[in-house]
Coordinates of C-alpha atoms and ligand atoms in Angstrom, one line a residue:
M2 CA 0.0 0.0 0.0
D3 CA 1.1 3.5 -0.7
E4 CA 1.6 4.8 2.9
R5 CA 0.2 8.1 1.9
N6 CA -3.2 6.5 1.5
R7 CA -3.5 5.2 5.0
G8 CA -6.7 5.7 7.0
R9 CA -9.9 6.8 5.2
L10 CA -11.3 9.8 3.5
T11 CA -14.5 11.8 4.6
K12 CA -17.0 12.9 1.9
D13 CA -15.1 16.2 1.8
G14 CA -11.9 14.3 0.9
I15 CA -10.3 14.9 4.3
R16 CA -8.1 12.0 5.6
I17 CA -8.9 10.5 8.9
Y18 CA -5.7 9.1 10.6
E19 CA -5.5 6.5 13.3
E20 CA -4.5 6.9 16.9
A21 CA -1.0 5.4 16.2
D22 CA -0.4 8.1 13.6
F23 CA -0.4 10.8 16.2
A24 CA 3.1 9.6 17.3
G25 CA 4.5 10.3 13.9
M26 CA 3.1 13.8 13.8
R27 CA 4.4 14.4 17.3
A28 CA 7.9 13.6 16.3
A29 CA 7.8 15.7 13.1
G30 CA 6.1 18.6 14.9
K31 CA 8.6 18.5 17.8
L32 CA 11.6 18.8 15.5
A33 CA 10.1 21.7 13.5
A34 CA 9.4 23.5 16.8
E35 CA 12.9 22.8 18.2
I36 CA 14.4 24.3 15.0
L37 CA 12.3 27.5 15.6
D38 CA 13.5 27.6 19.2
G39 CA 17.1 27.1 18.1
V40 CA 17.2 29.8 15.5
A41 CA 15.9 32.5 17.8
P42 CA 19.2 33.7 19.2
L43 CA 20.5 34.3 15.7
V44 CA 17.8 36.8 14.9
Q45 CA 19.7 40.0 15.4
P46 CA 20.2 43.3 13.6
G47 CA 23.1 42.9 11.1
T48 CA 22.4 39.3 10.2
T49 CA 20.7 38.2 6.9
T50 CA 17.8 35.9 6.3
E51 CA 20.1 33.7 4.2
T52 CA 22.3 33.1 7.3
L53 CA 19.2 32.1 9.3
D54 CA 18.1 29.7 6.5
D55 CA 21.6 28.2 6.3
W56 CA 21.4 27.4 10.0
I57 CA 18.0 25.9 9.5
T58 CA 19.1 23.7 6.6
K59 CA 21.9 22.3 8.7
A60 CA 19.7 21.8 11.7
V61 CA 17.3 19.7 9.6
E62 CA 20.2 17.6 8.2
D63 CA 21.8 17.2 11.7
A64 CA 18.5 15.8 12.9
G65 CA 18.5 13.2 10.1
A66 CA 15.3 14.7 8.8
V67 CA 14.3 16.1 5.4
S68 CA 13.2 19.6 4.5
A69 CA 9.7 19.6 3.0
T70 CA 10.3 22.9 1.2
I71 CA 13.6 22.3 -0.6
G72 CA 12.4 21.1 -4.1
Y73 CA 8.8 21.9 -3.4
K74 CA 7.4 23.4 -6.6
G75 CA 10.9 24.6 -7.4
Y76 CA 11.4 26.3 -4.0
K77 CA 15.1 26.1 -3.0
H78 CA 15.2 26.8 0.8
A79 CA 14.6 25.1 4.1
S80 CA 12.5 28.0 5.4
C81 CA 10.3 30.9 4.3
I82 CA 11.4 34.1 6.0
S83 CA 8.9 37.0 5.7
V84 CA 10.1 40.4 6.9
N85 CA 7.8 43.4 7.8
H86 CA 5.2 43.9 5.1
V87 CA 5.9 40.4 3.5
V88 CA 2.9 38.3 4.4
C89 CA 4.3 34.9 3.6
H90 CA 6.6 32.9 1.4
G91 CA 9.5 35.3 1.7
I92 CA 12.6 33.9 0.1
P93 CA 15.8 33.9 2.4
A94 CA 18.3 36.3 0.9
G95 CA 21.3 38.5 1.5
K96 CA 19.4 41.5 2.8
V97 CA 20.6 42.6 6.2
L98 CA 18.1 42.8 9.1
K99 CA 17.8 46.2 10.9
D100 CA 16.8 47.1 14.4
G101 CA 13.0 46.8 14.8
D102 CA 12.4 44.5 11.7
I103 CA 9.8 41.8 12.4
L104 CA 9.9 38.4 10.7
N105 CA 8.1 35.2 10.4
I106 CA 10.1 32.1 10.1
D107 CA 8.2 29.1 8.6
V108 CA 9.8 25.6 8.7
T109 CA 8.4 22.3 7.5
V110 CA 10.3 19.1 8.1
I111 CA 9.6 15.4 7.2
V112 CA 10.4 12.8 9.9
D113 CA 9.8 9.2 9.0
G114 CA 7.4 10.4 6.3
W115 CA 5.4 12.7 8.6
F116 CA 5.2 16.4 8.0
G117 CA 5.6 19.0 10.8
D118 CA 4.8 22.6 9.7
T119 CA 5.1 25.6 12.0
S120 CA 6.0 29.3 12.0
R121 CA 6.4 32.1 14.5
M122 CA 7.3 35.8 14.7
Y123 CA 10.7 37.1 15.7
V124 CA 12.1 40.6 16.1
A125 CA 15.6 41.9 15.2
G126 CA 16.5 44.2 18.1
K127 CA 13.7 46.2 19.7
L128 CA 10.0 45.7 19.3
S129 CA 7.8 48.9 19.1
R130 CA 4.5 49.0 21.0
K131 CA 2.4 49.0 17.8
T132 CA 4.2 46.1 16.3
E133 CA 4.1 44.1 19.6
R134 CA 0.4 44.5 19.6
L135 CA 0.1 43.2 16.0
I136 CA 2.2 40.1 16.9
Q137 CA 0.3 39.5 20.2
I138 CA -3.1 39.7 18.4
T139 CA -1.9 37.3 15.7
H140 CA -0.6 34.8 18.2
D141 CA -3.8 35.0 20.2
A142 CA -5.9 34.7 17.0
L143 CA -4.2 31.4 16.2
F144 CA -5.2 30.2 19.7
K145 CA -8.8 31.3 19.3
G146 CA -8.8 29.1 16.2
I147 CA -7.2 26.2 18.1
E148 CA -9.8 26.5 20.9
A149 CA -12.5 25.9 18.3
V150 CA -11.0 22.6 17.2
K151 CA -13.1 19.7 18.5
P152 CA -15.2 16.9 16.9
G153 CA -18.6 18.3 15.9
N154 CA -17.4 21.9 15.3
T155 CA -16.8 23.0 11.7
F156 CA -13.9 24.5 9.9
G157 CA -16.1 27.6 9.6
D158 CA -16.1 27.8 13.4
I159 CA -12.3 28.0 13.3
G160 CA -12.2 30.8 10.7
N161 CA -15.0 32.7 12.4
A162 CA -13.2 32.6 15.8
I163 CA -10.0 34.0 14.2
Q164 CA -11.7 36.7 12.1
S165 CA -14.0 38.0 14.7
Y166 CA -11.2 38.3 17.2
V167 CA -8.8 40.1 14.8
E168 CA -11.4 42.5 13.4
A169 CA -12.6 43.5 16.9
E170 CA -9.0 44.7 17.3
R171 CA -9.3 46.7 14.1
M172 CA -6.7 44.6 12.2
S173 CA -7.4 42.5 9.1
V174 CA -7.2 38.8 8.2
V175 CA -5.5 37.8 4.9
R176 CA -7.9 35.9 2.6
D177 CA -5.5 34.9 -0.1
F178 CA -3.7 32.2 1.8
C179 CA -5.0 29.5 4.1
G180 CA -4.1 26.5 6.4
H181 CA -4.2 23.0 5.0
G182 CA -4.5 19.3 5.8
L183 CA -1.2 17.5 6.2
G184 CA 0.1 14.2 7.5
R185 CA 2.0 12.0 5.1
V186 CA 1.8 14.8 2.5
F187 CA 2.5 18.6 2.8
H188 CA -0.7 20.1 1.5
A189 CA -4.0 18.1 1.5
P190 CA -7.7 19.0 1.8
P191 CA -9.3 20.9 3.4
N192 CA -8.3 24.6 2.9
V193 CA -8.4 25.9 6.4
L194 CA -9.7 29.4 6.0
H195 CA -8.9 32.0 8.7
Y196 CA -12.3 33.8 8.2
G197 CA -15.8 32.7 7.6
R198 CA -19.2 31.9 9.1
A199 CA -19.8 29.8 12.3
G200 CA -21.2 26.4 11.4
S201 CA -20.1 26.5 7.7
G202 CA -17.7 24.1 6.1
P203 CA -16.8 20.5 6.8
V204 CA -17.4 19.0 10.2
L205 CA -14.3 18.2 12.3
E206 CA -13.7 14.6 13.1
E207 CA -11.2 12.9 15.4
G208 CA -8.1 11.9 13.5
M209 CA -8.0 14.9 11.1
F210 CA -4.5 16.6 10.9
F211 CA -4.2 20.1 9.6
T212 CA -2.5 23.5 10.1
I213 CA -3.9 26.8 11.3
E214 CA -1.8 29.7 10.2
P215 CA -3.5 33.1 10.2
M216 CA -1.8 36.1 8.6
V217 CA -2.9 39.4 10.1
N218 CA -2.3 42.9 8.7
L219 CA -2.2 46.2 10.4
G220 CA -3.8 47.7 7.3
R221 CA -6.0 46.2 4.6
P222 CA -6.1 42.5 3.9
E223 CA -5.2 42.5 0.2
T224 CA -1.9 41.0 -0.9
K225 CA 0.1 40.7 -4.1
V226 CA 2.8 38.2 -5.2
L227 CA 6.1 39.7 -6.4
A228 CA 7.8 38.9 -9.7
D229 CA 9.8 36.1 -8.1
D230 CA 6.4 34.2 -8.0
W231 CA 6.7 33.5 -4.2
T232 CA 7.0 36.6 -2.1
A233 CA 3.5 37.8 -1.0
V234 CA 3.3 41.3 0.4
T235 CA 0.5 43.6 1.7
R236 CA -0.7 45.8 -1.2
D237 CA -0.8 48.8 1.2
K238 CA 2.7 48.0 2.5
S239 CA 1.3 47.7 6.1
L240 CA 3.0 45.3 8.5
S241 CA 1.9 41.7 8.6
A242 CA 2.3 38.9 11.1
Q243 CA 1.7 35.1 11.1
F244 CA 1.8 32.1 13.5
E245 CA 1.3 28.5 12.5
H246 CA 0.7 25.3 14.3
S247 CA 0.1 21.7 13.1
V248 CA -2.7 20.1 15.1
G249 CA -4.6 16.8 15.3
V250 CA -8.3 16.4 16.3
T251 CA -8.7 14.3 19.4
A252 CA -11.9 12.9 21.0
T253 CA -12.3 16.0 23.1
G254 CA -10.4 18.8 21.4
C255 CA -7.0 18.8 19.7
E256 CA -3.3 18.1 20.2
I257 CA -0.8 20.7 19.1
F258 CA 2.1 18.9 17.5
T259 CA 4.3 21.9 17.1
L260 CA 4.4 23.4 20.6
S261 CA 7.8 24.7 21.5
P262 CA 9.6 22.3 23.8
A263 CA 11.2 25.4 25.4
G264 CA 7.9 27.2 25.8
K265 CA 9.1 29.9 23.3
F266 CA 6.2 30.2 21.0
H267 CA 5.9 33.9 21.6
P268 CA 7.8 37.0 20.5
T269 CA 8.6 38.1 24.1
W270 CA 10.2 34.8 25.2
D271 CA 13.2 36.3 26.9
Ligands
LIG311 N1 5.3 26.2 5.1 C1 4.4 26.8 4.2 C2 3.0 26.5 4.7 O1 2.7 26.9 5.8 C3 4.5 26.4 2.8 C4 5.8 26.8 2.2 S1 6.0 26.2 0.7 C5 7.4 26.9 0.1 O2 2.2 25.9 4.1 F1 7.7 26.3 -0.9 F2 7.3 28.2 0.0 F3 8.3 26.7 1.1
LIG312 CO1 1.4 25.4 6.5
LIG313 CO1 4.3 26.6 7.2

C-alpha cells in the first residue's frame, strides 16, 4: 500500500488518521518547533535571512530529517522568512536585518514520512509598541482558532473565531492564503480558512490533521505576489504577522504537534 493512502477519507476528501499516527506527527512537529527555538538567538540586527536559512538547513540535516520545502514546486530553501510587510513565502536572501524588523520564520520538516509545519514571529532588536500588539493579536488569534478545534465543530467555526477576534482589534485577516490538511503529505484537503461563518464548512472529526496559520495585517487584507512568484506582500505596505501550528483532532479537542519544547512560541520569550 502507498503509505500516503493510510486511513480513510471523509466525503469532503479529508483524511482520517489512526491513533497510532499521532506519534509520527508528534515527532515531526517537535523537530520543527525545536528548530524554531534554536534559530531564535541568531535573529539580530546585522544578520541576513540567508544566514538564518543556512542554520535551519543544517539543523534539519543534523537531525537526520528532510526539508519539505527544498524542491517543493521549485522552492530552494529550508524556510520561508517573511520580513515586515511580507505576508508569507519570503525567500531567504542577503538583505541585512535592521533594528525593529519583524519576521516570520516558517519551517516544514519530514520525519519518517510525517510532516511538521510551524511558524512564528521574531524581532531583530527592539520591538515597538504598535508592532508588539500586531504580533500578540496574531498569536492570540491562532489560539482562538485552536480553541474551536473539536469533533462536531466545523472549519467555519475556526475561521470565524479568528476573524471576529482580529477584526474586533481593528486589524485584518488575509484571505489569499490558508491553512491545509497535512500528514504523510505537505498540502492536502481541506483549505483551512482564517475567516468565515460559524457552522459553515466540513465538520471536524477525530483523526484529522491540519495546520492553522492566520496572517494578520495592520492595514488592509489585500496581498500581491512579487515577480519572483513566491513573495507575498501587503498591497498597502502595512506590517503583517503570522503564526502557524500543526494540530490533530482528538476525541475532546486537539493536540498541538508543534508546541515549543522550550515554551518559546511567543515574541517576548526572553
Ligand atoms: N510552510 C508553508 C505553509 O505553511 C509552505 C511553504 S511552501 C514553500 O504551508 F515552498 F514556499 F516553502
Ligand atoms: Co502550512
Ligand atoms: Co508553514
